[in-house]
Amino acid sequence: MSRKNIVALALLFSLSTAYPAFAETAYQRWLRMAVAARNSGNYDGALSYYQRAADESPNGPNDPDINKAIFEVLSERLQSFQTTAPNYVRFIRIADEAYYNGEYDTAIQNYRMALRQRPRDRYATLRIEQAECIKKNRPATGSQFRTMCPRF
């Protein structure tokens, strides 16, 4: 075997073993897509991609960086409706506060009011599904909540 062939084979071997280090993981791909969607103003898409990134995260589904990004996207999304749909924003804020306080009936009522302002709104629809799921499957005190409710 000639020296050129040996060098070429060595180069190919080194590149083939180094490739996995440069390959994009599913987590990185979803994260990249989430950032691109967010930067283009596609907040619903960004939320879906961030959720998929969380599913693939090396830190688990409750990755604090992903949760922070989701919170920021939700804030940006709401801000984008401030001038065009102020009533929608008001209902969503009331509903979100009730949701986080565990007042699911109030949350559902206000998410439905938000849907009247923006029919087919994915966020309000999903939050209603989540609140209804939590209400239905909420465990008695002291036991753990094990049911998976819809996510973004």
Coordinates of C-alpha atoms in Angstrom, one line a residue, residues 3-134:
R3 CA 2.1 6.1 1.5
K4 CA -0.7 8.3 0.0
N5 CA -3.3 5.5 0.5
I6 CA -2.2 5.0 4.1
V7 CA -2.5 8.8 4.8
A8 CA -5.9 8.9 3.0
L9 CA -7.2 5.9 5.0
A10 CA -5.9 7.4 8.3
L11 CA -7.6 10.7 7.5
L12 CA -10.9 8.9 6.6
F13 CA -10.7 6.9 9.8
S14 CA -10.1 9.9 12.0
L15 CA -13.0 11.8 10.4
S16 CA -15.4 8.9 10.7
T17 CA -14.6 8.5 14.4
A18 CA -14.8 12.3 15.0
Y19 CA -18.1 12.7 13.3
P20 CA -20.3 11.7 16.3
A21 CA -18.7 14.6 18.3
F22 CA -20.0 17.0 15.7
A23 CA -23.4 15.4 15.1
E24 CA -26.4 17.4 16.2
T25 CA -28.4 15.7 18.9
A26 CA -32.2 15.7 18.9
Y27 CA -32.0 18.1 21.9
Q28 CA -29.8 20.5 19.9
R29 CA -32.0 20.2 16.8
W30 CA -35.2 21.0 18.7
L31 CA -33.5 23.8 20.6
R32 CA -32.2 25.3 17.3
M33 CA -35.7 25.1 15.7
A34 CA -37.3 26.7 18.9
V35 CA -34.9 29.6 18.7
A36 CA -35.5 30.1 15.0
A37 CA -39.3 30.0 15.5
R38 CA -39.1 32.4 18.4
N39 CA -36.9 34.9 16.5
S40 CA -39.4 34.8 13.6
G41 CA -42.3 35.5 15.9
N42 CA -43.8 32.0 15.6
Y43 CA -44.4 31.7 19.3
D44 CA -46.7 28.6 19.1
G45 CA -44.1 26.8 17.1
A46 CA -41.4 27.8 19.5
L47 CA -43.4 26.5 22.4
S48 CA -43.8 23.1 20.7
Y49 CA -40.1 22.9 19.8
Y50 CA -39.0 23.9 23.3
Q51 CA -41.2 21.2 24.7
R52 CA -39.7 18.6 22.4
A53 CA -36.2 19.9 23.4
A54 CA -37.2 19.4 27.1
D55 CA -38.2 15.8 26.3
E56 CA -34.7 15.2 24.8
S57 CA -32.8 17.3 27.4
P58 CA -29.9 15.7 29.2
N59 CA -31.2 17.5 32.3
G60 CA -34.6 15.8 32.0
P61 CA -38.1 17.1 31.1
N62 CA -38.0 19.8 33.7
D63 CA -34.8 21.4 32.4
P64 CA -34.6 24.8 34.1
D65 CA -33.1 26.5 31.0
I66 CA -36.0 25.2 28.8
N67 CA -38.6 26.2 31.4
K68 CA -37.1 29.7 31.5
A69 CA -37.2 29.9 27.7
I70 CA -40.8 28.7 27.6
F71 CA -41.7 31.4 30.2
E72 CA -40.0 34.0 28.1
V73 CA -41.7 32.9 24.9
L74 CA -45.1 33.0 26.7
S75 CA -44.4 36.5 27.9
E76 CA -43.3 37.6 24.4
R77 CA -46.4 36.0 22.9
L78 CA -48.7 37.8 25.3
Q79 CA -46.9 41.1 24.7
S80 CA -47.4 40.7 20.9
F81 CA -51.2 40.7 21.5
Q82 CA -51.2 43.7 23.8
T83 CA -52.2 46.2 21.1
T84 CA -54.3 44.0 18.8
A85 CA -56.2 41.9 21.4
P86 CA -56.1 43.6 24.8
N87 CA -59.1 41.7 26.1
Y88 CA -57.5 38.4 25.2
V89 CA -54.4 39.5 27.1
R90 CA -56.5 40.4 30.2
F91 CA -58.3 37.1 30.2
I92 CA -55.1 35.1 29.7
R93 CA -53.4 36.9 32.6
I94 CA -56.3 36.3 34.9
A95 CA -56.5 32.7 33.8
D96 CA -52.8 32.1 34.2
E97 CA -52.7 33.5 37.7
A98 CA -55.7 31.3 38.7
Y99 CA -54.1 28.3 37.0
Y100 CA -50.8 28.7 39.0
N101 CA -52.8 29.2 42.2
G102 CA -54.6 26.0 41.6
E103 CA -58.0 27.7 41.0
Y104 CA -58.7 25.6 37.9
D105 CA -62.4 26.5 37.5
T106 CA -61.6 30.2 37.4
A107 CA -58.7 29.5 35.0
I108 CA -60.9 27.5 32.7
Q109 CA -63.6 30.2 32.7
N110 CA -61.1 32.9 31.8
Y111 CA -59.3 30.8 29.1
R112 CA -62.7 30.3 27.5
M113 CA -63.3 34.0 27.6
A114 CA -59.9 34.4 25.9
L115 CA -61.0 31.9 23.2
R116 CA -64.0 34.2 22.5
Q117 CA -61.5 36.9 21.6
R118 CA -59.2 34.6 19.6
P119 CA -61.0 31.5 18.5
R120 CA -58.8 28.5 17.9
D121 CA -56.1 30.0 20.1
R122 CA -53.7 27.1 20.7
Y123 CA -52.5 28.3 24.1
A124 CA -55.9 28.9 25.7
T125 CA -57.2 25.6 24.3
L126 CA -54.2 23.6 25.7
R127 CA -54.4 25.3 29.0
I128 CA -58.1 24.4 29.3
E129 CA -57.2 20.8 28.5
Q130 CA -54.4 20.9 31.1
A131 CA -56.6 22.4 33.8
E132 CA -59.4 19.9 33.2
C133 CA -56.9 17.0 33.3
I134 CA -55.4 18.2 36.5

